[in-house]
Amino acid sequence: TMLGIITTDALVNTDVWRKMVQIAVNRSFNQITVDGDTSTNDTVIALASGLSGSTSISSLASYEAIELQSCLDAVMQGLAKSIAWDGEGATCLIEVTVTGAESEVEAAKIARSVASSSLVKAAVYGRDPNWGRIAAAAGYAGIHFLQSKLCIRLGDVLLMDNGQPLAFDRAVASGYLRKAGEIHDTVGIHISVGEGSGIGRAWGCDLSYDYVKINGEYTT
Amino acid sequence: ASSTLNEASNCIPVAPIFLPEGPWKEIPGGVTAAKGFKAAGIYGGLRATGEKPDLALVTCDVDAIAAGAFTTNVVAAAPVIYCRHALDNSETARAVLINAGQANAATGDAGYQDALECVDTLAMLLNLKPKEVLIESTGVIGQRIRKEALLNSLPRLVNNLSSSAEGAGSAAVAITTTDLVSKSVAVESQVGGTKIRVGGMAKGSGMIHPNMA
């Protein structure tokens, strides 16, 4: 289960605040995954006291709303990423960035598909730069893109370009994964699917033996 | 109270928070960084093992504009059903009570009554209307809240409320379950030329694939 409480002293009306919170949730908590199980209890409650003395925000399109939205996004993304980082049994955080999609929503969906893949997660734990599993998970996300436009980069190592696997340095790519795992750092998977302006991110973690151990012992 | 909160906030390490870059500045305080908020986290005897804090409270001095996003899982826990209903009927809230240990999910009518009783008791202690109190639960699915332990702990929880960073830290610890670290962050930025703060805390480690609406 994930729970979140967000507070602010900005002054904002109810309709705008509720829309802003859902937008931020979609850009953060709804973009994380640890094990693919949706809890019965997931909740985010966000409270705005209005005590800062700021001018009241009554339009989502106002400059002030955009400023507050960016703060809200930042706080929720910071917290969401820390949940993925702390995933049960995880040795590293996985950040999947998708660019070139037709929209933010499409990019986000592809990113989460890759972050959710048990095979990608297991490959990261196995320190295996497995571009095929990443490509497959992007492909079944339910978003159309041309395979010939698919590019995949792991950290700084380009694994696939324009749909063609490259002769990358396997030791370097594997070492990147190993180092991240040793210090519980972040593994970056960058995927480009075309020339669209849609950018989306999702966060997950690797899948280790400890995940099964923890949940085999956490009984109902 | 200060000592209790300090001990509570040091129970487990603090998570590294990977804030995106932007015009904001990270500041201490988590959920209590913004003006008007207090928080506390204490051990109330709800957890099956250990004495890590398991009961948290966040309050606002004024009627706070309230928003919620909840699991879209059809099998929703009692607190989720309660909060959805509360926010459908009220634009504001004053307090959020969170327990760790039992999720109060798949507990049927009895579990919902437990949630209502916890809300009513806390509302009475805070001199609020029940509809101004929201509730969240996390822990083992299928188990009802250890209600007596929770209700008996509420006066102490209220007495520990603090606008300090320790208050926020202790609350962030109290909502954890299998988490190895507590998650809390706050930022300060400008909105329309006025300084504002946004803070937050979260928990989560397993059973994580949110799809909230």
JSON list of N, CA, C and O in Angstrom, two decimals, chain A residues 18-70:
[
{"chain": "A", "resi": 18, "resn": "ARG", "atom": "N", "xyz": [-8.47, 20.25, -6.45]},
{"chain": "A", "resi": 18, "resn": "ARG", "atom": "CA", "xyz": [-8.73, 18.83, -6.70]},
{"chain": "A", "resi": 18, "resn": "ARG", "atom": "C", "xyz": [-8.20, 18.41, -8.06]},
{"chain": "A", "resi": 18, "resn": "ARG", "atom": "O", "xyz": [-7.69, 17.30, -8.22]},
{"chain": "A", "resi": 19, "resn": "LYS", "atom": "N", "xyz": [-8.32, 19.30, -9.06]},
{"chain": "A", "resi": 19, "resn": "LYS", "atom": "CA", "xyz": [-7.77, 18.97, -10.38]},
{"chain": "A", "resi": 19, "resn": "LYS", "atom": "C", "xyz": [-6.23, 18.93, -10.33]},
{"chain": "A", "resi": 19, "resn": "LYS", "atom": "O", "xyz": [-5.60, 18.05, -10.90]},
{"chain": "A", "resi": 20, "resn": "MET", "atom": "N", "xyz": [-5.65, 19.90, -9.62]},
{"chain": "A", "resi": 20, "resn": "MET", "atom": "CA", "xyz": [-4.19, 19.94, -9.53]},
{"chain": "A", "resi": 20, "resn": "MET", "atom": "C", "xyz": [-3.64, 18.69, -8.86]},
{"chain": "A", "resi": 20, "resn": "MET", "atom": "O", "xyz": [-2.62, 18.14, -9.28]},
{"chain": "A", "resi": 21, "resn": "VAL", "atom": "N", "xyz": [-4.32, 18.26, -7.82]},
{"chain": "A", "resi": 21, "resn": "VAL", "atom": "CA", "xyz": [-3.86, 17.07, -7.09]},
{"chain": "A", "resi": 21, "resn": "VAL", "atom": "C", "xyz": [-3.93, 15.84, -7.99]},
{"chain": "A", "resi": 21, "resn": "VAL", "atom": "O", "xyz": [-2.99, 15.04, -8.03]},
{"chain": "A", "resi": 22, "resn": "GLN", "atom": "N", "xyz": [-5.00, 15.69, -8.76]},
{"chain": "A", "resi": 22, "resn": "GLN", "atom": "CA", "xyz": [-5.09, 14.52, -9.64]},
{"chain": "A", "resi": 22, "resn": "GLN", "atom": "C", "xyz": [-4.01, 14.57, -10.72]},
{"chain": "A", "resi": 22, "resn": "GLN", "atom": "O", "xyz": [-3.41, 13.54, -11.06]},
{"chain": "A", "resi": 23, "resn": "ILE", "atom": "N", "xyz": [-3.75, 15.77, -11.25]},
{"chain": "A", "resi": 23, "resn": "ILE", "atom": "CA", "xyz": [-2.69, 15.89, -12.26]},
{"chain": "A", "resi": 23, "resn": "ILE", "atom": "C", "xyz": [-1.34, 15.47, -11.66]},
{"chain": "A", "resi": 23, "resn": "ILE", "atom": "O", "xyz": [-0.58, 14.70, -12.25]},
{"chain": "A", "resi": 24, "resn": "ALA", "atom": "N", "xyz": [-1.06, 15.98, -10.46]},
{"chain": "A", "resi": 24, "resn": "ALA", "atom": "CA", "xyz": [0.22, 15.65, -9.82]},
{"chain": "A", "resi": 24, "resn": "ALA", "atom": "C", "xyz": [0.30, 14.17, -9.47]},
{"chain": "A", "resi": 24, "resn": "ALA", "atom": "O", "xyz": [1.37, 13.55, -9.62]},
{"chain": "A", "resi": 25, "resn": "VAL", "atom": "N", "xyz": [-0.80, 13.60, -9.02]},
{"chain": "A", "resi": 25, "resn": "VAL", "atom": "CA", "xyz": [-0.83, 12.15, -8.71]},
{"chain": "A", "resi": 25, "resn": "VAL", "atom": "C", "xyz": [-0.54, 11.35, -9.98]},
{"chain": "A", "resi": 25, "resn": "VAL", "atom": "O", "xyz": [0.23, 10.39, -9.96]},
{"chain": "A", "resi": 26, "resn": "ASN", "atom": "N", "xyz": [-1.14, 11.77, -11.10]},
{"chain": "A", "resi": 26, "resn": "ASN", "atom": "CA", "xyz": [-0.89, 11.06, -12.36]},
{"chain": "A", "resi": 26, "resn": "ASN", "atom": "C", "xyz": [0.56, 11.16, -12.82]},
{"chain": "A", "resi": 26, "resn": "ASN", "atom": "O", "xyz": [1.07, 10.27, -13.49]},
{"chain": "A", "resi": 27, "resn": "ARG", "atom": "N", "xyz": [1.22, 12.24, -12.45]},
{"chain": "A", "resi": 27, "resn": "ARG", "atom": "CA", "xyz": [2.62, 12.43, -12.86]},
{"chain": "A", "resi": 27, "resn": "ARG", "atom": "C", "xyz": [3.60, 11.82, -11.86]},
{"chain": "A", "resi": 27, "resn": "ARG", "atom": "O", "xyz": [4.81, 11.89, -12.09]},
{"chain": "A", "resi": 28, "resn": "SER", "atom": "N", "xyz": [3.09, 11.30, -10.76]},
{"chain": "A", "resi": 28, "resn": "SER", "atom": "CA", "xyz": [4.00, 10.82, -9.72]},
{"chain": "A", "resi": 28, "resn": "SER", "atom": "C", "xyz": [3.60, 9.45, -9.21]},
{"chain": "A", "resi": 28, "resn": "SER", "atom": "O", "xyz": [4.06, 8.43, -9.73]},
{"chain": "A", "resi": 29, "resn": "PHE", "atom": "N", "xyz": [2.70, 9.42, -8.22]},
{"chain": "A", "resi": 29, "resn": "PHE", "atom": "CA", "xyz": [2.36, 8.14, -7.59]},
{"chain": "A", "resi": 29, "resn": "PHE", "atom": "C", "xyz": [1.76, 7.14, -8.58]},
{"chain": "A", "resi": 29, "resn": "PHE", "atom": "O", "xyz": [2.01, 5.95, -8.47]},
{"chain": "A", "resi": 30, "resn": "ASN", "atom": "N", "xyz": [0.97, 7.63, -9.53]},
{"chain": "A", "resi": 30, "resn": "ASN", "atom": "CA", "xyz": [0.39, 6.71, -10.51]},
{"chain": "A", "resi": 30, "resn": "ASN", "atom": "C", "xyz": [1.41, 6.26, -11.55]},
{"chain": "A", "resi": 30, "resn": "ASN", "atom": "O", "xyz": [1.07, 5.49, -12.44]},
{"chain": "A", "resi": 31, "resn": "GLN", "atom": "N", "xyz": [2.63, 6.73, -11.43]},
{"chain": "A", "resi": 31, "resn": "GLN", "atom": "CA", "xyz": [3.69, 6.32, -12.36]},
{"chain": "A", "resi": 31, "resn": "GLN", "atom": "C", "xyz": [4.75, 5.48, -11.66]},
{"chain": "A", "resi": 31, "resn": "GLN", "atom": "O", "xyz": [5.84, 5.31, -12.21]},
{"chain": "A", "resi": 32, "resn": "ILE", "atom": "N", "xyz": [4.45, 4.99, -10.47]},
{"chain": "A", "resi": 32, "resn": "ILE", "atom": "CA", "xyz": [5.42, 4.10, -9.83]},
{"chain": "A", "resi": 32, "resn": "ILE", "atom": "C", "xyz": [4.86, 2.68, -9.80]},
{"chain": "A", "resi": 32, "resn": "ILE", "atom": "O", "xyz": [3.64, 2.47, -9.89]},
{"chain": "A", "resi": 33, "resn": "THR", "atom": "N", "xyz": [5.76, 1.75, -9.68]},
{"chain": "A", "resi": 33, "resn": "THR", "atom": "CA", "xyz": [5.35, 0.36, -9.54]},
{"chain": "A", "resi": 33, "resn": "THR", "atom": "C", "xyz": [6.48, -0.40, -8.85]},
{"chain": "A", "resi": 33, "resn": "THR", "atom": "O", "xyz": [7.66, -0.10, -9.07]},
{"chain": "A", "resi": 34, "resn": "VAL", "atom": "N", "xyz": [6.09, -1.30, -7.98]},
{"chain": "A", "resi": 34, "resn": "VAL", "atom": "CA", "xyz": [7.09, -2.17, -7.37]},
{"chain": "A", "resi": 34, "resn": "VAL", "atom": "C", "xyz": [6.83, -3.62, -7.77]},
{"chain": "A", "resi": 34, "resn": "VAL", "atom": "O", "xyz": [7.73, -4.34, -8.18]},
{"chain": "A", "resi": 35, "resn": "ASP", "atom": "N", "xyz": [5.57, -4.03, -7.70]},
{"chain": "A", "resi": 35, "resn": "ASP", "atom": "CA", "xyz": [5.28, -5.44, -7.92]},
{"chain": "A", "resi": 35, "resn": "ASP", "atom": "C", "xyz": [4.03, -5.68, -8.76]},
{"chain": "A", "resi": 35, "resn": "ASP", "atom": "O", "xyz": [3.63, -6.84, -8.94]},
{"chain": "A", "resi": 36, "resn": "GLY", "atom": "N", "xyz": [3.41, -4.62, -9.25]},
{"chain": "A", "resi": 36, "resn": "GLY", "atom": "CA", "xyz": [2.23, -4.81, -10.11]},
{"chain": "A", "resi": 36, "resn": "GLY", "atom": "C", "xyz": [0.94, -5.06, -9.37]},
{"chain": "A", "resi": 36, "resn": "GLY", "atom": "O", "xyz": [-0.10, -5.26, -10.00]},
{"chain": "A", "resi": 37, "resn": "ASP", "atom": "N", "xyz": [0.98, -5.06, -8.04]},
{"chain": "A", "resi": 37, "resn": "ASP", "atom": "CA", "xyz": [-0.24, -5.28, -7.25]},
{"chain": "A", "resi": 37, "resn": "ASP", "atom": "C", "xyz": [-0.82, -3.95, -6.78]},
{"chain": "A", "resi": 37, "resn": "ASP", "atom": "O", "xyz": [-0.17, -3.21, -6.05]},
{"chain": "A", "resi": 38, "resn": "THR", "atom": "N", "xyz": [-2.07, -3.69, -7.20]},
{"chain": "A", "resi": 38, "resn": "THR", "atom": "CA", "xyz": [-2.74, -2.45, -6.78]},
{"chain": "A", "resi": 38, "resn": "THR", "atom": "C", "xyz": [-3.42, -2.67, -5.44]},
{"chain": "A", "resi": 38, "resn": "THR", "atom": "O", "xyz": [-4.25, -3.57, -5.30]},
{"chain": "A", "resi": 39, "resn": "SER", "atom": "N", "xyz": [-3.06, -1.87, -4.48]},
{"chain": "A", "resi": 39, "resn": "SER", "atom": "CA", "xyz": [-3.56, -2.05, -3.11]},
{"chain": "A", "resi": 39, "resn": "SER", "atom": "C", "xyz": [-5.02, -1.65, -2.97]},
{"chain": "A", "resi": 39, "resn": "SER", "atom": "O", "xyz": [-5.56, -0.86, -3.75]},
{"chain": "A", "resi": 40, "resn": "THR", "atom": "N", "xyz": [-5.62, -2.16, -1.92]},
{"chain": "A", "resi": 40, "resn": "THR", "atom": "CA", "xyz": [-6.98, -1.80, -1.51]},
{"chain": "A", "resi": 40, "resn": "THR", "atom": "C", "xyz": [-7.02, -0.46, -0.78]},
{"chain": "A", "resi": 40, "resn": "THR", "atom": "O", "xyz": [-8.10, 0.07, -0.53]},
{"chain": "A", "resi": 41, "resn": "ASN", "atom": "N", "xyz": [-5.85, 0.04, -0.41]},
{"chain": "A", "resi": 41, "resn": "ASN", "atom": "CA", "xyz": [-5.79, 1.19, 0.50]},
{"chain": "A", "resi": 41, "resn": "ASN", "atom": "C", "xyz": [-5.10, 2.43, -0.06]},
{"chain": "A", "resi": 41, "resn": "ASN", "atom": "O", "xyz": [-5.01, 3.44, 0.66]},
{"chain": "A", "resi": 42, "resn": "ASP", "atom": "N", "xyz": [-4.59, 2.36, -1.28]},
{"chain": "A", "resi": 42, "resn": "ASP", "atom": "CA", "xyz": [-3.82, 3.50, -1.80]},
{"chain": "A", "resi": 42, "resn": "ASP", "atom": "C", "xyz": [-4.61, 4.80, -1.66]},
{"chain": "A", "resi": 42, "resn": "ASP", "atom": "O", "xyz": [-5.75, 4.91, -2.14]},
{"chain": "A", "resi": 43, "resn": "THR", "atom": "N", "xyz": [-4.01, 5.77, -1.03]},
{"chain": "A", "resi": 43, "resn": "THR", "atom": "CA", "xyz": [-4.70, 7.05, -0.76]},
{"chain": "A", "resi": 43, "resn": "THR", "atom": "C", "xyz": [-3.70, 8.20, -0.74]},
{"chain": "A", "resi": 43, "resn": "THR", "atom": "O", "xyz": [-2.62, 8.07, -0.17]},
{"chain": "A", "resi": 44, "resn": "VAL", "atom": "N", "xyz": [-4.09, 9.29, -1.37]},
{"chain": "A", "resi": 44, "resn": "VAL", "atom": "CA", "xyz": [-3.36, 10.56, -1.19]},
{"chain": "A", "resi": 44, "resn": "VAL", "atom": "C", "xyz": [-4.38, 11.60, -0.76]},
{"chain": "A", "resi": 44, "resn": "VAL", "atom": "O", "xyz": [-5.41, 11.77, -1.42]},
{"chain": "A", "resi": 45, "resn": "ILE", "atom": "N", "xyz": [-4.12, 12.24, 0.35]},
{"chain": "A", "resi": 45, "resn": "ILE", "atom": "CA", "xyz": [-4.98, 13.35, 0.80]},
{"chain": "A", "resi": 45, "resn": "ILE", "atom": "C", "xyz": [-4.14, 14.62, 0.80]},
{"chain": "A", "resi": 45, "resn": "ILE", "atom": "O", "xyz": [-3.00, 14.62, 1.31]},
{"chain": "A", "resi": 46, "resn": "ALA", "atom": "N", "xyz": [-4.67, 15.65, 0.20]},
{"chain": "A", "resi": 46, "resn": "ALA", "atom": "CA", "xyz": [-3.92, 16.91, 0.07]},
{"chain": "A", "resi": 46, "resn": "ALA", "atom": "C", "xyz": [-4.74, 18.05, 0.66]},
{"chain": "A", "resi": 46, "resn": "ALA", "atom": "O", "xyz": [-5.90, 18.24, 0.30]},
{"chain": "A", "resi": 47, "resn": "LEU", "atom": "N", "xyz": [-4.12, 18.78, 1.59]},
{"chain": "A", "resi": 47, "resn": "LEU", "atom": "CA", "xyz": [-4.81, 19.85, 2.31]},
{"chain": "A", "resi": 47, "resn": "LEU", "atom": "C", "xyz": [-4.14, 21.19, 2.04]},
{"chain": "A", "resi": 47, "resn": "LEU", "atom": "O", "xyz": [-2.91, 21.30, 2.09]},
{"chain": "A", "resi": 48, "resn": "ALA", "atom": "N", "xyz": [-4.95, 22.20, 1.76]},
{"chain": "A", "resi": 48, "resn": "ALA", "atom": "CA", "xyz": [-4.43, 23.55, 1.50]},
{"chain": "A", "resi": 48, "resn": "ALA", "atom": "C", "xyz": [-5.02, 24.51, 2.53]},
{"chain": "A", "resi": 48, "resn": "ALA", "atom": "O", "xyz": [-6.23, 24.73, 2.55]},
{"chain": "A", "resi": 49, "resn": "SER", "atom": "N", "xyz": [-4.15, 25.06, 3.39]},
{"chain": "A", "resi": 49, "resn": "SER", "atom": "CA", "xyz": [-4.64, 25.92, 4.49]},
{"chain": "A", "resi": 49, "resn": "SER", "atom": "C", "xyz": [-4.92, 27.34, 4.03]},
{"chain": "A", "resi": 49, "resn": "SER", "atom": "O", "xyz": [-5.71, 28.06, 4.66]},
{"chain": "A", "resi": 50, "resn": "GLY", "atom": "N", "xyz": [-4.22, 27.80, 2.99]},
{"chain": "A", "resi": 50, "resn": "GLY", "atom": "CA", "xyz": [-4.42, 29.17, 2.50]},
{"chain": "A", "resi": 50, "resn": "GLY", "atom": "C", "xyz": [-3.81, 30.23, 3.39]},
{"chain": "A", "resi": 50, "resn": "GLY", "atom": "O", "xyz": [-4.09, 31.42, 3.21]},
{"chain": "A", "resi": 51, "resn": "LEU", "atom": "N", "xyz": [-2.95, 29.83, 4.34]},
{"chain": "A", "resi": 51, "resn": "LEU", "atom": "CA", "xyz": [-2.43, 30.79, 5.32]},
{"chain": "A", "resi": 51, "resn": "LEU", "atom": "C", "xyz": [-1.17, 31.52, 4.88]},
{"chain": "A", "resi": 51, "resn": "LEU", "atom": "O", "xyz": [-0.60, 32.30, 5.65]},
{"chain": "A", "resi": 52, "resn": "SER", "atom": "N", "xyz": [-0.70, 31.27, 3.67]},
{"chain": "A", "resi": 52, "resn": "SER", "atom": "CA", "xyz": [0.55, 31.90, 3.22]},
{"chain": "A", "resi": 52, "resn": "SER", "atom": "C", "xyz": [0.37, 33.38, 2.90]},
{"chain": "A", "resi": 52, "resn": "SER", "atom": "O", "xyz": [1.35, 34.13, 2.83]},
{"chain": "A", "resi": 53, "resn": "GLY", "atom": "N", "xyz": [-0.88, 33.79, 2.66]},
{"chain": "A", "resi": 53, "resn": "GLY", "atom": "CA", "xyz": [-1.11, 35.17, 2.24]},
{"chain": "A", "resi": 53, "resn": "GLY", "atom": "C", "xyz": [-1.01, 35.35, 0.75]},
{"chain": "A", "resi": 53, "resn": "GLY", "atom": "O", "xyz": [-1.05, 36.48, 0.24]},
{"chain": "A", "resi": 54, "resn": "SER", "atom": "N", "xyz": [-0.89, 34.25, 0.02]},
{"chain": "A", "resi": 54, "resn": "SER", "atom": "CA", "xyz": [-0.81, 34.35, -1.45]},
{"chain": "A", "resi": 54, "resn": "SER", "atom": "C", "xyz": [-2.19, 34.68, -2.01]},
{"chain": "A", "resi": 54, "resn": "SER", "atom": "O", "xyz": [-3.21, 34.46, -1.36]},
{"chain": "A", "resi": 55, "resn": "THR", "atom": "N", "xyz": [-2.19, 35.18, -3.23]},
{"chain": "A", "resi": 55, "resn": "THR", "atom": "CA", "xyz": [-3.48, 35.48, -3.87]},
{"chain": "A", "resi": 55, "resn": "THR", "atom": "C", "xyz": [-4.20, 34.18, -4.19]},
{"chain": "A", "resi": 55, "resn": "THR", "atom": "O", "xyz": [-3.58, 33.16, -4.46]},
{"chain": "A", "resi": 56, "resn": "SER", "atom": "N", "xyz": [-5.52, 34.26, -4.17]},
{"chain": "A", "resi": 56, "resn": "SER", "atom": "CA", "xyz": [-6.31, 33.05, -4.37]},
{"chain": "A", "resi": 56, "resn": "SER", "atom": "C", "xyz": [-6.21, 32.56, -5.82]},
{"chain": "A", "resi": 56, "resn": "SER", "atom": "O", "xyz": [-6.30, 33.35, -6.76]},
{"chain": "A", "resi": 57, "resn": "ILE", "atom": "N", "xyz": [-6.00, 31.26, -5.95]},
{"chain": "A", "resi": 57, "resn": "ILE", "atom": "CA", "xyz": [-5.92, 30.65, -7.29]},
{"chain": "A", "resi": 57, "resn": "ILE", "atom": "C", "xyz": [-7.28, 30.07, -7.63]},
{"chain": "A", "resi": 57, "resn": "ILE", "atom": "O", "xyz": [-7.77, 29.17, -6.94]},
{"chain": "A", "resi": 58, "resn": "SER", "atom": "N", "xyz": [-7.89, 30.60, -8.69]},
{"chain": "A", "resi": 58, "resn": "SER", "atom": "CA", "xyz": [-9.23, 30.13, -9.04]},
{"chain": "A", "resi": 58, "resn": "SER", "atom": "C", "xyz": [-9.31, 29.63, -10.48]},
{"chain": "A", "resi": 58, "resn": "SER", "atom": "O", "xyz": [-10.38, 29.24, -10.94]},
{"chain": "A", "resi": 59, "resn": "SER", "atom": "N", "xyz": [-8.17, 29.64, -11.17]},
{"chain": "A", "resi": 59, "resn": "SER", "atom": "CA", "xyz": [-8.15, 29.11, -12.54]},
{"chain": "A", "resi": 59, "resn": "SER", "atom": "C", "xyz": [-6.92, 28.24, -12.74]},
{"chain": "A", "resi": 59, "resn": "SER", "atom": "O", "xyz": [-5.80, 28.64, -12.40]},
{"chain": "A", "resi": 60, "resn": "LEU", "atom": "N", "xyz": [-7.17, 27.06, -13.29]},
{"chain": "A", "resi": 60, "resn": "LEU", "atom": "CA", "xyz": [-6.07, 26.12, -13.52]},
{"chain": "A", "resi": 60, "resn": "LEU", "atom": "C", "xyz": [-5.08, 26.66, -14.56]},
{"chain": "A", "resi": 60, "resn": "LEU", "atom": "O", "xyz": [-3.92, 26.26, -14.60]},
{"chain": "A", "resi": 61, "resn": "ALA", "atom": "N", "xyz": [-5.57, 27.58, -15.39]},
{"chain": "A", "resi": 61, "resn": "ALA", "atom": "CA", "xyz": [-4.72, 28.11, -16.46]},
{"chain": "A", "resi": 61, "resn": "ALA", "atom": "C", "xyz": [-3.91, 29.33, -16.02]},
{"chain": "A", "resi": 61, "resn": "ALA", "atom": "O", "xyz": [-3.09, 29.83, -16.79]},
{"chain": "A", "resi": 62, "resn": "SER", "atom": "N", "xyz": [-4.13, 29.80, -14.79]},
{"chain": "A", "resi": 62, "resn": "SER", "atom": "CA", "xyz": [-3.43, 31.01, -14.35]},
{"chain": "A", "resi": 62, "resn": "SER", "atom": "C", "xyz": [-1.95, 30.72, -14.12]},
{"chain": "A", "resi": 62, "resn": "SER", "atom": "O", "xyz": [-1.56, 29.57, -13.88]},
{"chain": "A", "resi": 63, "resn": "TYR", "atom": "N", "xyz": [-1.15, 31.78, -14.17]},
{"chain": "A", "resi": 63, "resn": "TYR", "atom": "CA", "xyz": [0.29, 31.63, -13.95]},
{"chain": "A", "resi": 63, "resn": "TYR", "atom": "C", "xyz": [0.58, 31.10, -12.56]},
{"chain": "A", "resi": 63, "resn": "TYR", "atom": "O", "xyz": [1.45, 30.24, -12.36]},
{"chain": "A", "resi": 64, "resn": "GLU", "atom": "N", "xyz": [-0.21, 31.58, -11.58]},
{"chain": "A", "resi": 64, "resn": "GLU", "atom": "CA", "xyz": [-0.02, 31.13, -10.20]},
{"chain": "A", "resi": 64, "resn": "GLU", "atom": "C", "xyz": [-0.31, 29.64, -10.06]},
{"chain": "A", "resi": 64, "resn": "GLU", "atom": "O", "xyz": [0.36, 28.91, -9.32]},
{"chain": "A", "resi": 65, "resn": "ALA", "atom": "N", "xyz": [-1.35, 29.18, -10.78]},
{"chain": "A", "resi": 65, "resn": "ALA", "atom": "CA", "xyz": [-1.69, 27.75, -10.73]},
{"chain": "A", "resi": 65, "resn": "ALA", "atom": "C", "xyz": [-0.56, 26.91, -11.32]},
{"chain": "A", "resi": 65, "resn": "ALA", "atom": "O", "xyz": [-0.24, 25.83, -10.79]},
{"chain": "A", "resi": 66, "resn": "ILE", "atom": "N", "xyz": [0.02, 27.41, -12.38]},
{"chain": "A", "resi": 66, "resn": "ILE", "atom": "CA", "xyz": [1.13, 26.67, -13.01]},
{"chain": "A", "resi": 66, "resn": "ILE", "atom": "C", "xyz": [2.32, 26.59, -12.04]},
{"chain": "A", "resi": 66, "resn": "ILE", "atom": "O", "xyz": [2.97, 25.54, -11.92]},
{"chain": "A", "resi": 67, "resn": "GLU", "atom": "N", "xyz": [2.57, 27.70, -11.33]},
{"chain": "A", "resi": 67, "resn": "GLU", "atom": "CA", "xyz": [3.66, 27.70, -10.36]},
{"chain": "A", "resi": 67, "resn": "GLU", "atom": "C", "xyz": [3.39, 26.70, -9.23]},
{"chain": "A", "resi": 67, "resn": "GLU", "atom": "O", "xyz": [4.28, 25.93, -8.83]},
{"chain": "A", "resi": 68, "resn": "LEU", "atom": "N", "xyz": [2.15, 26.70, -8.71]},
{"chain": "A", "resi": 68, "resn": "LEU", "atom": "CA", "xyz": [1.82, 25.78, -7.62]},
{"chain": "A", "resi": 68, "resn": "LEU", "atom": "C", "xyz": [1.83, 24.34, -8.12]},
{"chain": "A", "resi": 68, "resn": "LEU", "atom": "O", "xyz": [2.30, 23.43, -7.42]},
{"chain": "A", "resi": 69, "resn": "GLN", "atom": "N", "xyz": [1.33, 24.14, -9.34]},
{"chain": "A", "resi": 69, "resn": "GLN", "atom": "CA", "xyz": [1.32, 22.77, -9.90]},
{"chain": "A", "resi": 69, "resn": "GLN", "atom": "C", "xyz": [2.73, 22.21, -9.97]},
{"chain": "A", "resi": 69, "resn": "GLN", "atom": "O", "xyz": [2.96, 21.04, -9.66]},
{"chain": "A", "resi": 70, "resn": "SER", "atom": "N", "xyz": [3.68, 23.04, -10.37]},
{"chain": "A", "resi": 70, "resn": "SER", "atom": "CA", "xyz": [5.04, 22.53, -10.51]},
{"chain": "A", "resi": 70, "resn": "SER", "atom": "C", "xyz": [5.62, 22.14, -9.15]},
{"chain": "A", "resi": 70, "resn": "SER", "atom": "O", "xyz": [6.36, 21.15, -9.03]}
]
